[in-house]
């Protein structure tokens, strides 16, 4: 892209090491960089970062699950976090941990286990959570799962052990508002997911790229917000995530056209649909 004459790169890094190498190459060529969705936390960083407020994503999981966990008698909580090389996974955990930690501190909740899933791999997530369940003698009554794929692995692990999360009242979080996640919410096996309107994120990134190209100030887009990547404060265009539960599926992901009932209401899940 640089050789072809690009003046601005929109970059989603696979990991921060390769992301930093790409940014260094772009800098050398006088090319500006928008970090899209994931912050590059090595090197001097991009010109601007466009994403959802990822700590808020985790907090959204926390605020939805908190009353459900509080309703339990002596809740035993597990964290199943995303990929350890993905900075977003760290931020999601920071968010839900900020809601959960006061409960751990006062002893009203017990943290049973806290593990990351390499590369967000769902099959590995199943293995990791089955090991968690075994180590805890099945005594895990709530799970902060960092996305819908991990949540589905958690649900599968419980069902493999003969437990229905819906019937047992085990709240499980998720993220990305996938078809599978929405289906699990309708079935009662997953408490919630986090919806991040991709169209809004893409439009914000395109607007930022055009502003950089024109040499315009980005303050009107960022509101002066920055996020430190470990070296510099990077201007941050932060979008607001939306918590989705059974009650507001129709008003959020369906209303936006992000999902439709036809793809959700298939097979066994049709019985739960309007």
Coordinates of C-alpha atoms in Angstrom, one line a residue:
X1 CA 0.0 0.0 0.0
X2 CA 2.8 2.4 0.8
X3 CA 4.6 1.6 -2.4
X4 CA 1.4 2.2 -4.3
X5 CA 1.3 5.7 -2.9
X6 CA -1.1 5.4 0.1
X7 CA -0.9 8.6 2.3
X8 CA -2.9 7.1 5.2
X9 CA -3.1 3.5 6.4
X10 CA -6.0 2.1 8.3
X11 CA -4.4 -0.7 10.3
X12 CA -5.8 -3.5 12.4
X13 CA -2.7 -5.1 13.9
X14 CA -2.5 -8.9 14.4
X15 CA -0.2 -8.2 17.3
X16 CA 1.6 -5.1 18.6
X17 CA 5.0 -6.2 17.4
X18 CA 4.1 -6.5 13.7
X19 CA 1.8 -3.4 14.1
X20 CA 4.7 -1.3 15.4
X21 CA 6.9 -2.5 12.5
X22 CA 4.3 -1.4 10.0
X23 CA 3.9 2.0 11.7
X24 CA 7.7 2.5 11.6
X25 CA 7.7 1.7 7.9
X26 CA 4.8 4.1 7.3
X27 CA 6.5 6.9 9.3
X28 CA 9.7 6.4 7.2
X29 CA 7.6 7.0 4.1
X30 CA 5.7 10.0 5.5
X31 CA 2.5 8.0 5.7
X32 CA 0.0 8.6 8.5
X33 CA -1.7 5.7 10.4
X34 CA -5.1 5.1 11.9
X35 CA -5.1 2.3 14.5
X36 CA -8.5 0.7 13.8
X37 CA -10.3 -1.2 16.6
X38 CA -7.0 -2.4 18.3
X39 CA -4.3 -0.2 19.8
X40 CA -0.7 -0.8 18.9
X41 CA 1.1 -0.8 22.3
X42 CA 4.7 -1.1 21.1
X43 CA 6.6 1.7 19.5
X44 CA 5.5 5.4 19.3
X45 CA 2.0 4.5 18.1
X46 CA -0.4 5.6 15.4
X47 CA -1.6 9.1 14.6
X48 CA -5.1 8.3 15.9
X49 CA -6.9 5.4 17.4
X50 CA -10.5 4.6 16.5
X51 CA -12.4 2.0 18.5
X52 CA -15.0 1.4 21.0
X53 CA -14.2 2.3 24.6
X54 CA -13.0 -1.2 25.4
X55 CA -12.8 -0.8 29.2
X56 CA -16.5 0.3 28.9
X57 CA -17.2 -2.9 26.9
X58 CA -16.0 -4.9 30.0
X59 CA -17.8 -2.6 32.4
X60 CA -21.0 -3.2 30.4
X61 CA -20.6 -6.9 31.0
X62 CA -20.0 -6.2 34.6
X63 CA -23.1 -4.0 35.2
X64 CA -25.4 -6.5 33.5
X65 CA -24.1 -9.5 35.4
X66 CA -23.7 -7.8 38.8
X67 CA -27.3 -8.0 40.0
X68 CA -27.6 -11.5 38.6
X69 CA -24.6 -12.6 40.6
X70 CA -25.6 -10.7 43.7
X71 CA -28.9 -12.7 43.7
X72 CA -26.9 -15.9 44.2
X73 CA -26.0 -17.4 47.5
X74 CA -22.2 -17.3 47.9
X75 CA -21.4 -16.8 44.2
X76 CA -18.2 -18.4 42.7
X77 CA -17.0 -16.4 39.7
X78 CA -14.6 -17.2 36.9
X79 CA -12.9 -14.9 34.3
X80 CA -12.4 -16.4 30.8
X81 CA -10.4 -13.7 29.1
X82 CA -9.4 -13.2 25.4
X83 CA -6.1 -13.6 23.8
X84 CA -3.1 -12.5 25.9
X85 CA -1.4 -10.8 23.0
X86 CA -4.5 -8.7 22.2
X87 CA -4.5 -5.4 24.1
X88 CA -8.3 -5.2 23.7
X89 CA -8.6 -8.4 25.8
X90 CA -6.6 -6.7 28.6
X91 CA -9.0 -3.7 28.4
X92 CA -12.1 -5.8 28.5
X93 CA -10.8 -7.6 31.6
X94 CA -10.0 -4.3 33.2
X95 CA -13.6 -3.3 32.7
X96 CA -15.3 -6.3 34.1
X97 CA -12.7 -6.7 36.9
X98 CA -13.4 -3.1 38.0
X99 CA -17.1 -4.1 38.7
X100 CA -16.2 -7.4 40.2
X101 CA -13.2 -6.4 42.4
X102 CA -15.1 -4.6 45.2
X103 CA -17.2 -7.8 45.6
X104 CA -14.1 -10.0 45.8
X105 CA -12.6 -7.5 48.3
X106 CA -15.6 -7.6 50.6
X107 CA -16.0 -11.4 50.3
X108 CA -19.5 -11.3 48.8
X109 CA -18.1 -13.0 45.6
X110 CA -15.3 -15.5 45.3
X111 CA -12.9 -15.4 42.3
X112 CA -12.5 -19.1 41.5
X113 CA -10.3 -18.8 38.4
X114 CA -8.9 -16.2 35.9
X115 CA -7.4 -17.4 32.7
X116 CA -6.7 -16.1 29.1
X117 CA -7.5 -18.1 26.0
X118 CA -4.6 -18.1 23.4
X119 CA -5.6 -16.3 20.2
X120 CA -9.3 -16.3 21.3
X121 CA -9.5 -19.9 20.1
X122 CA -12.9 -21.3 20.9
X123 CA -11.7 -24.9 20.9
X124 CA -8.9 -24.0 23.4
X125 CA -11.5 -22.1 25.4
X126 CA -13.6 -25.3 25.8
X127 CA -10.5 -27.2 27.1
X128 CA -9.5 -24.3 29.4
X129 CA -13.0 -23.9 30.9
X130 CA -13.5 -27.7 31.3
X131 CA -10.2 -27.7 33.3
X132 CA -11.5 -24.8 35.4
X133 CA -14.7 -26.6 36.1
X134 CA -12.9 -29.8 37.1
X135 CA -10.5 -27.9 39.4
X136 CA -13.4 -26.2 41.0
X137 CA -15.4 -29.4 41.4
X138 CA -18.0 -27.9 39.2
X139 CA -18.5 -25.0 41.6
X140 CA -18.5 -22.0 39.2
X141 CA -21.8 -20.1 39.4
X142 CA -21.0 -17.1 37.0
X143 CA -18.6 -16.5 34.2
X144 CA -17.2 -13.4 32.6
X145 CA -16.5 -14.7 29.1
X146 CA -14.8 -12.0 26.9
X147 CA -16.8 -12.7 23.7
X148 CA -19.7 -14.8 22.4
X149 CA -17.3 -17.6 21.1
X150 CA -15.8 -18.0 24.5
X151 CA -19.3 -17.9 26.1
X152 CA -20.4 -20.7 23.8
X153 CA -17.4 -22.8 24.8
X154 CA -18.4 -22.2 28.5
X155 CA -22.0 -23.2 27.7
X156 CA -20.8 -26.4 25.9
X157 CA -18.5 -27.2 28.9
X158 CA -21.4 -26.9 31.3
X159 CA -23.7 -29.0 29.1
X160 CA -21.0 -31.7 28.7
X161 CA -21.0 -31.9 32.5
X162 CA -24.8 -32.3 32.5
X163 CA -25.6 -28.7 33.6
X164 CA -27.9 -26.3 31.8
X165 CA -26.8 -22.7 32.5
X166 CA -30.4 -21.5 31.8
X167 CA -31.9 -24.0 34.3
X168 CA -29.1 -23.5 36.9
X169 CA -29.2 -19.7 36.7
X170 CA -25.6 -19.3 35.7
X171 CA -25.0 -15.8 34.3
X172 CA -22.5 -15.8 31.4
X173 CA -21.4 -12.6 29.6
X174 CA -20.4 -12.3 25.9
X175 CA -19.5 -9.8 23.3
X176 CA -19.9 -9.0 19.5
X177 CA -23.6 -9.8 19.2
X178 CA -23.0 -12.8 17.0
X179 CA -25.8 -15.0 15.7
X180 CA -24.7 -17.7 18.2
X181 CA -24.6 -15.2 21.0
X182 CA -28.1 -13.9 20.4
X183 CA -29.4 -17.5 20.1
X184 CA -27.8 -18.4 23.4
X185 CA -29.4 -15.3 25.0
X186 CA -32.8 -16.2 23.7
X187 CA -32.4 -19.7 25.0
X188 CA -31.4 -18.4 28.4
X189 CA -28.0 -19.9 28.5
X190 CA -26.2 -16.6 28.1
X191 CA -27.1 -13.4 30.0
X192 CA -25.9 -10.8 27.6
X193 CA -23.6 -9.7 24.8
X194 CA -22.0 -6.4 23.9
X195 CA -23.0 -4.8 20.6
X196 CA -20.5 -2.6 18.9
X197 CA -22.1 -0.9 15.9
X198 CA -19.5 -1.6 13.2
X199 CA -21.0 0.9 10.7
X200 CA -20.4 3.8 13.2
X201 CA -16.8 2.6 13.8
X202 CA -16.0 2.3 10.1
X203 CA -17.5 5.7 9.3
X204 CA -15.5 7.3 12.2
X205 CA -12.3 5.8 10.9
X206 CA -13.0 7.0 7.3
X207 CA -13.7 10.5 8.6
X208 CA -10.4 10.4 10.6
X209 CA -8.4 9.2 7.6
X210 CA -9.8 12.0 5.4
X211 CA -9.1 14.6 8.2
X212 CA -5.5 13.4 8.4
X213 CA -5.1 13.5 4.7
X214 CA -6.3 17.1 4.7
X215 CA -4.1 18.1 7.6
X216 CA -7.1 18.9 9.8
X217 CA -7.2 19.0 13.5
X218 CA -8.9 15.9 15.0
X219 CA -9.9 17.4 18.3
X220 CA -13.5 17.9 17.2
X221 CA -13.7 14.1 16.7
X222 CA -11.8 13.0 19.8
X223 CA -13.1 15.6 22.2
X224 CA -9.5 15.9 23.4
X225 CA -9.5 12.2 24.5
X226 CA -6.2 10.3 24.4
X227 CA -5.1 6.8 25.3
X228 CA -1.5 6.0 26.2
X229 CA 0.0 3.2 24.3
X230 CA 3.0 2.9 26.7
X231 CA 5.1 5.5 24.8
X232 CA 2.8 8.3 23.8
X233 CA -0.8 9.7 24.3
X234 CA -2.6 8.7 21.1
X235 CA -5.7 10.8 20.1
X236 CA -8.6 8.5 20.7
X237 CA -12.0 8.5 18.9
X238 CA -14.0 6.3 21.4
X239 CA -17.4 4.9 20.5
X240 CA -20.0 3.7 23.0
X241 CA -20.8 0.0 23.2
X242 CA -24.3 -1.3 23.9
X243 CA -25.3 -4.1 26.3
X244 CA -27.8 -6.5 24.7
X245 CA -30.1 -8.7 26.8
X246 CA -33.2 -10.7 25.8
X247 CA -35.2 -7.6 26.5
X248 CA -33.6 -5.3 24.0
X249 CA -32.5 -7.5 21.1
X250 CA -35.3 -6.1 18.8
X251 CA -34.5 -2.5 19.7
X252 CA -30.7 -2.8 19.1
X253 CA -29.2 -5.3 16.7
X254 CA -32.4 -6.1 14.9
X255 CA -33.5 -2.5 14.6
X256 CA -30.0 -1.5 13.2
X257 CA -30.1 -4.4 10.6
X258 CA -26.9 -5.8 12.2
X259 CA -28.8 -9.1 12.7
X260 CA -32.1 -10.4 11.5
X261 CA -34.7 -12.8 12.9
X262 CA -34.3 -15.1 9.8
X263 CA -30.7 -16.0 10.6
X264 CA -31.3 -16.3 14.4
X265 CA -34.6 -18.2 14.4
X266 CA -33.4 -21.5 13.0
X267 CA -33.7 -25.1 14.3
X268 CA -34.2 -25.4 18.1
X269 CA -33.9 -21.6 18.5
X270 CA -37.1 -20.9 16.5
X271 CA -39.2 -21.6 19.6
X272 CA -37.7 -18.6 21.5
X273 CA -38.4 -16.1 18.7
X274 CA -41.2 -13.6 18.3

